[in-house]
Coordinates of C-alpha atoms and ligand atoms in Angstrom, one line a residue:
M1 CA 97.2 5.7 -88.8
D2 CA 96.1 9.2 -89.7
K3 CA 98.4 12.2 -89.9
F4 CA 97.8 16.0 -90.2
V5 CA 99.3 18.0 -93.0
I6 CA 99.6 21.6 -91.9
R7 CA 100.8 24.6 -93.8
G8 CA 101.7 27.2 -91.2
G9 CA 101.8 31.0 -91.1
R10 CA 98.1 31.9 -91.5
P11 CA 96.6 34.1 -88.8
L12 CA 93.4 32.7 -87.2
R13 CA 90.2 34.6 -87.4
G14 CA 86.6 33.9 -86.6
T15 CA 84.5 32.0 -83.9
V16 CA 84.8 28.5 -82.6
K17 CA 82.6 26.5 -80.2
I18 CA 84.1 24.5 -77.4
S19 CA 83.0 21.0 -76.8
G20 CA 82.1 19.3 -73.5
A21 CA 85.0 18.4 -71.2
K22 CA 86.6 15.0 -71.8
N23 CA 87.8 14.7 -68.2
A24 CA 84.3 15.5 -66.9
S25 CA 82.6 13.0 -69.2
L26 CA 85.0 10.2 -68.2
A27 CA 83.8 10.7 -64.6
L28 CA 80.1 11.3 -65.3
M29 CA 79.8 8.2 -67.5
P30 CA 80.9 5.6 -64.8
A31 CA 78.9 7.5 -62.1
T32 CA 75.7 6.2 -63.9
L33 CA 76.6 2.8 -62.5
L34 CA 75.4 4.1 -59.1
A35 CA 71.7 3.8 -59.9
S36 CA 69.7 1.7 -62.4
G37 CA 67.9 3.5 -65.2
K38 CA 68.2 5.9 -68.1
Y39 CA 70.3 9.0 -68.0
E40 CA 71.0 11.9 -70.3
L41 CA 74.5 13.3 -70.2
R42 CA 74.3 16.5 -72.2
N43 CA 77.2 18.1 -74.0
T44 CA 79.2 14.9 -74.1
P45 CA 82.0 15.3 -76.6
D46 CA 82.4 12.8 -79.4
L47 CA 85.9 11.5 -78.8
R48 CA 87.9 8.4 -78.8
D49 CA 88.3 8.3 -74.9
V50 CA 84.5 8.7 -74.6
S51 CA 84.0 5.8 -77.0
T52 CA 86.6 3.7 -75.0
M53 CA 84.6 4.4 -71.8
A54 CA 81.4 3.6 -73.6
R55 CA 82.8 0.3 -74.8
L56 CA 84.0 -0.6 -71.3
L57 CA 80.5 0.2 -69.8
Q58 CA 78.9 -1.9 -72.6
T59 CA 81.0 -5.0 -71.5
M60 CA 79.2 -4.6 -68.1
G61 CA 75.7 -4.6 -69.7
V62 CA 75.2 -0.8 -70.0
T63 CA 73.7 0.4 -73.2
L64 CA 74.6 3.8 -74.6
E65 CA 73.2 5.8 -77.5
R66 CA 74.1 9.2 -79.0
N67 CA 71.4 11.8 -79.5
G68 CA 73.1 14.9 -80.9
D69 CA 75.3 16.3 -78.2
S70 CA 73.7 14.0 -75.6
L71 CA 74.8 10.6 -74.5
L72 CA 71.8 8.5 -73.4
V73 CA 73.0 5.8 -70.9
N74 CA 70.9 2.9 -69.7
T75 CA 72.2 1.0 -66.7
F76 CA 69.2 -1.4 -66.1
R77 CA 71.1 -4.5 -67.0
V78 CA 74.5 -4.2 -65.4
N79 CA 75.6 -7.8 -64.9
K80 CA 79.4 -7.8 -65.0
F81 CA 81.7 -6.0 -62.7
E82 CA 85.0 -6.1 -64.5
A83 CA 87.2 -3.7 -66.4
P84 CA 89.5 -5.9 -68.6
Y85 CA 93.1 -5.0 -69.5
E86 CA 92.1 -4.5 -73.2
H87 CA 90.2 -1.3 -72.2
V88 CA 92.2 -0.1 -69.3
K89 CA 95.5 -0.2 -71.2
K90 CA 93.9 2.2 -73.8
M91 CA 92.7 4.7 -71.2
R92 CA 93.7 5.0 -67.6
A93 CA 90.5 6.8 -66.7
S94 CA 88.9 3.3 -66.9
I95 CA 89.8 3.1 -63.2
Y96 CA 86.8 5.4 -62.5
V97 CA 84.5 2.3 -62.6
L98 CA 86.2 0.9 -59.5
G99 CA 84.5 3.2 -56.9
P100 CA 80.9 2.9 -58.3
L101 CA 81.1 -0.8 -58.8
I102 CA 82.3 -1.6 -55.3
A103 CA 79.8 0.9 -53.8
R104 CA 76.8 -0.5 -55.7
Y105 CA 77.6 -4.1 -56.3
G106 CA 80.1 -4.9 -53.6
R107 CA 82.7 -6.2 -55.9
A108 CA 84.9 -5.1 -58.8
K109 CA 87.8 -6.5 -60.8
V110 CA 89.7 -3.8 -62.6
S111 CA 92.9 -4.1 -64.5
L112 CA 95.8 -2.1 -63.0
P113 CA 96.5 0.7 -65.5
G114 CA 100.3 0.4 -65.5
G115 CA 102.6 3.2 -66.7
C116 CA 101.9 5.8 -69.3
A117 CA 103.7 7.4 -72.2
W118 CA 105.4 10.0 -69.9
G119 CA 106.2 7.9 -66.8
P120 CA 104.6 6.2 -63.8
R121 CA 101.1 7.2 -62.8
P122 CA 100.3 5.2 -59.6
V123 CA 96.8 4.5 -58.3
D124 CA 97.8 3.9 -54.7
L125 CA 95.6 6.8 -53.5
H126 CA 92.5 5.3 -55.1
L127 CA 93.2 1.9 -53.3
E128 CA 94.2 3.5 -50.0
G129 CA 91.0 5.5 -49.9
L130 CA 88.8 2.5 -50.8
R131 CA 90.5 0.4 -48.1
K132 CA 89.7 3.2 -45.6
L133 CA 86.1 2.8 -46.6
G134 CA 86.3 -0.9 -45.7
A135 CA 86.9 -2.5 -49.1
K136 CA 89.2 -5.6 -49.2
I137 CA 91.6 -5.1 -52.0
E138 CA 94.0 -7.6 -53.4
L139 CA 96.3 -7.4 -56.5
E140 CA 96.2 -10.5 -58.5
R141 CA 97.8 -11.1 -61.9
G142 CA 97.6 -7.5 -62.9
Y143 CA 94.1 -6.9 -61.6
I144 CA 92.7 -5.0 -58.6
I145 CA 90.2 -7.4 -56.9
A146 CA 88.0 -5.4 -54.6
K147 CA 85.2 -6.6 -52.3
A148 CA 83.0 -5.0 -49.7
R149 CA 79.7 -6.0 -48.0
H150 CA 79.0 -2.5 -47.0
L151 CA 81.4 0.4 -47.4
K152 CA 81.6 2.5 -44.2
G153 CA 82.2 6.3 -44.1
A154 CA 85.8 7.3 -43.0
R155 CA 88.1 10.2 -42.9
I156 CA 90.5 10.2 -45.9
S157 CA 93.3 12.7 -46.1
F158 CA 95.1 12.5 -49.4
K159 CA 98.8 13.2 -49.2
I160 CA 98.7 14.5 -52.8
S161 CA 95.7 16.2 -54.4
S162 CA 94.5 13.7 -57.1
V163 CA 91.6 14.3 -59.5
G164 CA 91.1 10.6 -60.2
A165 CA 91.3 9.4 -56.6
T166 CA 88.9 12.2 -55.4
G167 CA 86.4 11.2 -58.1
N168 CA 86.7 7.5 -57.3
I169 CA 86.3 7.9 -53.5
L170 CA 83.5 10.4 -53.9
M171 CA 81.6 7.9 -56.1
A172 CA 82.2 5.2 -53.5
A173 CA 81.3 7.3 -50.5
V174 CA 77.9 8.4 -51.7
L175 CA 76.6 4.8 -51.1
A176 CA 78.7 4.1 -47.9
K177 CA 77.1 4.0 -44.5
G178 CA 77.7 7.1 -42.5
T179 CA 79.9 10.1 -43.1
T180 CA 83.0 10.3 -45.3
R181 CA 85.4 13.3 -45.0
I182 CA 87.8 13.7 -47.9
E183 CA 90.6 16.1 -47.1
N184 CA 93.0 17.6 -49.7
A185 CA 90.3 16.7 -52.3
A186 CA 90.9 17.9 -55.9
V187 CA 89.1 21.1 -56.7
E188 CA 89.3 20.8 -60.5
P189 CA 86.0 21.9 -62.2
E190 CA 85.5 18.3 -63.6
I191 CA 85.3 17.1 -60.0
T192 CA 82.8 19.8 -59.1
N193 CA 80.7 18.7 -62.2
L194 CA 80.8 15.1 -61.0
A195 CA 79.8 16.2 -57.4
E196 CA 76.9 18.2 -58.8
F197 CA 75.7 15.2 -60.8
L198 CA 75.9 13.0 -57.7
V199 CA 73.9 15.6 -55.8
S200 CA 71.2 15.6 -58.5
M201 CA 71.1 11.8 -58.1
G202 CA 70.3 12.4 -54.4
A203 CA 73.7 12.3 -52.8
K204 CA 74.5 14.5 -49.9
I205 CA 77.8 16.3 -50.4
D206 CA 79.0 19.4 -48.6
G207 CA 82.0 21.5 -49.5
I208 CA 81.6 21.1 -53.3
G209 CA 84.3 23.2 -55.0
T210 CA 86.5 23.2 -51.9
N211 CA 89.3 20.8 -50.9
V212 CA 87.3 19.3 -48.0
L213 CA 84.3 17.2 -49.1
E214 CA 81.9 15.8 -46.6
V215 CA 79.6 13.0 -47.8
E216 CA 76.6 11.7 -45.9
G217 CA 76.1 8.2 -47.5
S218 CA 72.7 7.3 -48.9
D219 CA 71.0 3.9 -49.1
A220 CA 70.3 4.4 -52.8
L221 CA 70.5 7.1 -55.5
H222 CA 68.1 7.9 -58.3
L223 CA 68.4 8.9 -61.9
A224 CA 69.4 12.4 -63.1
N225 CA 70.5 14.3 -66.1
I226 CA 73.5 16.6 -66.3
D227 CA 75.2 19.3 -68.5
T228 CA 78.8 18.5 -69.0
I229 CA 81.0 21.5 -68.4
P230 CA 83.0 22.9 -71.4
D231 CA 86.5 21.6 -72.0
R232 CA 88.9 24.1 -70.5
I233 CA 91.9 22.5 -72.1
E234 CA 90.4 22.6 -75.6
A235 CA 89.5 26.2 -75.0
G236 CA 93.1 26.9 -73.7
T237 CA 94.6 25.2 -76.7
M238 CA 92.5 27.4 -79.1
L239 CA 93.6 30.5 -77.2
V240 CA 97.3 29.5 -77.5
A241 CA 96.9 28.7 -81.2
A242 CA 95.5 32.1 -81.8
A243 CA 98.3 33.8 -79.8
L244 CA 100.9 31.9 -81.8
C245 CA 99.4 32.5 -85.2
G246 CA 98.4 36.1 -85.0
G247 CA 94.9 37.3 -85.7
K248 CA 91.8 37.5 -83.5
I249 CA 89.3 34.7 -82.5
K250 CA 86.3 34.3 -80.3
I251 CA 85.7 31.1 -78.5
E252 CA 82.2 30.4 -77.5
Q253 CA 80.4 27.9 -75.1
C254 CA 83.3 28.0 -72.6
N255 CA 83.7 29.0 -69.0
P256 CA 86.3 31.8 -68.7
L257 CA 86.3 31.3 -64.9
H258 CA 87.9 27.9 -65.4
L259 CA 90.7 29.4 -67.4
S260 CA 91.8 32.3 -65.2
A261 CA 95.5 31.1 -64.9
V262 CA 95.8 30.5 -68.7
I263 CA 94.2 33.9 -69.5
A264 CA 96.4 35.7 -67.0
R265 CA 99.6 34.2 -68.5
L266 CA 98.4 35.0 -72.1
E267 CA 97.9 38.6 -71.1
D268 CA 101.4 38.6 -69.6
A269 CA 102.6 37.3 -73.0
G270 CA 101.0 40.4 -74.6
A271 CA 97.6 39.0 -75.8
K272 CA 94.6 41.2 -75.4
I273 CA 91.7 39.3 -73.9
K274 CA 88.0 40.1 -73.4
T275 CA 85.8 37.7 -71.5
G276 CA 82.0 37.4 -71.6
E277 CA 80.0 35.0 -69.4
T278 CA 80.5 32.0 -71.8
S279 CA 83.0 33.4 -74.4
I280 CA 86.6 34.7 -74.6
E281 CA 88.0 36.9 -77.3
I282 CA 91.7 37.0 -77.9
Q283 CA 93.7 39.4 -80.0
A284 CA 97.2 37.9 -80.6
P285 CA 100.2 39.9 -79.4
K286 CA 102.4 41.6 -82.1
E287 CA 105.4 40.2 -80.3
I288 CA 105.1 37.3 -77.8
K289 CA 106.7 38.2 -74.5
P290 CA 108.5 35.4 -72.6
V291 CA 106.5 34.2 -69.6
D292 CA 107.6 31.6 -67.1
V293 CA 104.9 29.1 -65.9
S294 CA 104.9 26.4 -63.4
T295 CA 102.0 23.9 -63.4
A296 CA 99.9 23.5 -60.3
I297 CA 96.6 22.0 -59.2
Y298 CA 93.5 24.0 -60.0
P299 CA 93.1 27.0 -60.1
G300 CA 96.8 27.1 -61.0
F301 CA 98.2 26.6 -64.5
P302 CA 97.1 23.2 -65.7
T303 CA 99.6 20.5 -66.5
D304 CA 97.4 19.7 -69.5
M305 CA 98.3 23.1 -71.0
Q306 CA 102.1 22.8 -70.3
A307 CA 103.0 21.4 -73.7
Q308 CA 101.0 24.0 -75.6
W309 CA 102.6 26.8 -73.5
I310 CA 106.1 25.5 -74.4
A311 CA 105.0 25.7 -78.1
L312 CA 104.0 29.3 -77.6
M313 CA 107.2 30.2 -75.8
T314 CA 109.4 28.8 -78.7
V315 CA 108.8 32.0 -80.6
A316 CA 108.7 34.5 -77.7
K317 CA 111.1 37.4 -77.8
G318 CA 113.5 36.1 -75.1
S319 CA 113.9 33.2 -72.8
S320 CA 111.4 31.5 -70.5
T321 CA 111.1 28.5 -68.3
V322 CA 108.2 26.0 -68.0
T323 CA 108.2 23.7 -65.0
D324 CA 105.8 20.7 -64.5
T325 CA 105.3 20.0 -60.8
I326 CA 102.5 17.5 -61.4
Y327 CA 104.1 15.2 -63.9
F328 CA 107.9 15.5 -63.8
D329 CA 108.5 13.5 -67.1
R330 CA 105.8 14.9 -69.3
F331 CA 108.0 16.4 -71.9
N332 CA 107.8 14.1 -74.9
H333 CA 106.9 17.0 -77.1
V334 CA 110.2 18.8 -76.5
P335 CA 112.4 16.8 -79.0
E336 CA 109.6 17.0 -81.6
L337 CA 109.4 20.8 -81.1
V338 CA 113.2 21.0 -81.6
R339 CA 112.7 19.2 -84.9
L340 CA 110.6 22.3 -85.9
G341 CA 113.5 24.6 -85.0
A342 CA 112.8 25.3 -81.3
D343 CA 115.6 25.9 -78.9
I344 CA 114.7 24.1 -75.7
E345 CA 116.9 22.5 -73.1
M346 CA 115.6 20.3 -70.3
N347 CA 116.8 20.6 -66.7
E348 CA 114.9 17.9 -64.8
N349 CA 111.2 18.9 -64.8
M350 CA 112.0 22.4 -66.2
A351 CA 112.2 23.3 -69.8
V352 CA 114.4 26.3 -70.6
I353 CA 113.2 27.9 -73.9
R354 CA 115.1 30.4 -75.8
G355 CA 112.7 32.1 -78.3
V356 CA 113.7 31.7 -82.0
K357 CA 112.6 34.0 -84.9
K358 CA 110.9 31.2 -86.8
L359 CA 109.8 27.6 -86.7
K360 CA 110.1 25.6 -89.9
G361 CA 107.9 22.8 -91.0
A362 CA 109.1 19.2 -90.6
K363 CA 107.8 15.7 -90.0
V364 CA 107.0 15.2 -86.3
M365 CA 105.4 12.5 -84.3
S366 CA 102.6 12.6 -81.7
T367 CA 103.4 10.7 -78.6
D368 CA 100.5 11.6 -76.3
L369 CA 97.4 13.7 -76.2
R370 CA 98.7 17.1 -75.1
A371 CA 102.1 16.7 -76.8
S372 CA 100.1 16.3 -80.1
A373 CA 98.2 19.5 -79.3
A374 CA 101.5 21.3 -78.9
L375 CA 102.8 20.0 -82.2
I376 CA 99.6 21.1 -84.0
V377 CA 99.7 24.7 -82.6
A378 CA 103.5 25.0 -83.4
A379 CA 102.9 23.7 -86.9
L380 CA 100.2 26.3 -87.5
R381 CA 102.9 28.9 -86.8
A382 CA 105.8 27.2 -88.6
Q383 CA 106.9 28.2 -92.1
G384 CA 106.1 25.7 -94.8
E385 CA 104.6 22.2 -94.4
T386 CA 104.5 20.1 -91.2
E387 CA 103.3 16.6 -91.1
V388 CA 102.1 15.5 -87.6
L389 CA 102.1 11.7 -87.6
R390 CA 100.0 9.4 -85.3
V391 CA 97.2 11.9 -84.6
Y392 CA 95.2 9.1 -83.0
H393 CA 96.6 10.5 -79.7
L394 CA 94.9 13.8 -80.5
D395 CA 91.6 12.1 -81.4
R396 CA 91.5 10.8 -77.8
G397 CA 90.7 14.3 -76.5
Y398 CA 89.9 16.9 -79.2
E399 CA 86.5 16.7 -81.0
A400 CA 86.9 17.5 -84.8
I401 CA 89.9 19.7 -84.2
E402 CA 90.9 20.0 -87.8
K403 CA 87.4 21.1 -88.7
K404 CA 87.4 23.7 -86.0
L405 CA 90.8 25.0 -87.0
Q406 CA 89.8 25.1 -90.7
G407 CA 86.8 27.2 -89.6
L408 CA 89.3 29.7 -88.2
G409 CA 91.2 29.8 -91.5
A410 CA 94.0 27.3 -90.7
E411 CA 95.4 25.2 -93.5
I412 CA 95.2 21.7 -92.0
R413 CA 94.0 18.4 -93.5
R414 CA 93.8 14.8 -92.3
E415 CA 95.4 12.1 -94.5
K416 CA 96.3 8.5 -94.2
G417 CA 99.8 8.5 -92.7
E418 CA 102.7 6.3 -93.4
E419 CA 104.9 5.0 -90.5
F420 CA 108.3 6.4 -89.8
Ligands
UD1_1 C1 93.6 13.8 -64.3 C2 93.3 14.2 -65.7 C3 94.6 14.5 -66.5 C4 95.4 15.6 -65.8 C5 95.6 15.2 -64.3 C6 96.2 16.4 -63.5 C7 91.3 12.8 -66.1 C8 90.7 11.7 -66.8 N1 92.6 13.0 -66.3 O1 94.4 12.7 -64.3 O2 94.2 15.0 -67.8 O3 96.6 15.8 -66.4 O4 94.3 14.9 -63.7 O5 95.4 17.5 -63.6 O6 90.7 13.6 -65.4 N2 99.0 10.3 -57.9 C9 99.6 9.4 -57.1 N3 98.8 8.3 -56.7 C10 97.5 8.1 -57.1 C11 97.0 9.1 -58.0 C12 97.7 10.2 -58.4 O7 100.7 9.5 -56.6 O8 96.9 7.2 -56.7 C13 99.8 11.5 -58.4 C14 100.1 11.5 -59.9 O9 101.2 10.7 -60.2 C15 100.3 13.0 -60.1 C16 99.3 13.6 -59.1 O10 99.0 12.6 -58.2 O11 101.6 13.3 -59.8 C17 98.0 14.1 -59.8 O12 97.5 13.1 -60.6 P1 95.9 13.0 -60.7 O13 95.2 14.2 -60.3 O14 95.5 11.7 -60.0 O15 95.7 12.7 -62.2 P2 94.6 11.8 -63.0 O16 93.4 11.8 -62.2 O17 95.2 10.5 -63.4

């Protein structure tokens, strides 16, 4: 298992390009199951989660090929409608194949994802929505067995706004008979990217970008190509890294509009920020001001940036709180940040952070994707050497992060790691 060895304390300078959004690709790839043929998914990041989704689709008969930034997907020979446990246990987003399979082929067998590193993450909303569309769903020996002759449009009002459930129901509804109305739909940019892809495949969807989506089902969809949106979480992570380390960087190929909450909080923390149409420049603050954040659905502060924000606040001049209202238990990074010298106390789903003068390098362990990102950015600031073990978590969602950080002047290298 690889580790990163980081020598902290160097300011970041230069320009970095942001890759395509992992969470958009993980929805766009299964959407190709909705029509037979060849697709080009442009700006698909080269990541472990994308490879996991590719392998899952391959088991169904899909062929995939990389051509630079594009993923070429061929769905002519889909002949299996199953997502086995081996794949789903690696990546919960595998559940995204459920909606397209049942809509197009009338059946699907998908392993139940189970818990995740930071607690329970149910899929009840996905199943409830599909049942409303007329699917018969049973749970058998850890698998979701779904069947439907014809899905029928329905009104689905989610009790919680869910990115995954919105994506899954949307992919099912585009081939259902009649109209589906999805209320309290997720408005995250990755869902908008998916909806736009479906529209270019011939789907009729009203209300894209709002929390009420109205879908007029089609008999069939056709092929299309799509540009994957830039990864707002990778962009946000780079901005936080720069704010922590000092210096000035420019991030390119991003969408500043998708980052408004993160940009606003960084400005509150004292950073100077200039945005272009597809770029953001950040000048780190001389002194990081404490800023409280509470995560919320888009356009609020993303839960996927919560860990990195705590890392930033560990060296703020004063105390701050960071509350996660989406995932109450998503705080595995906290004890590891404490190993670097941070002063953090947990109070249920709120971290109380008292800023310290310095962080000091230590051995720490990645536990999940965003926790790993928080450890990396903290290590870039810490005095001396930090080893971040088990970076395979990071490889799930960040494309070539050490190369990108090296390009900004950071001292970071990948090595074969030993176990604790
Ligand atoms: C997606 C993102 C993940 C991000 C999360 C929240 C992908 C591949 N992953 O995850 O990076 O952290 O959105 O922005 O896009 N819930 C239920 N029942 C369900 C589904 C969800 O109760 O059936 C709850 C969850 O426990 C959570 C909330 O709804 O509290 C939001 O989760 P959701 O938006 O579904 O997250 P994911 O789609 O899994």
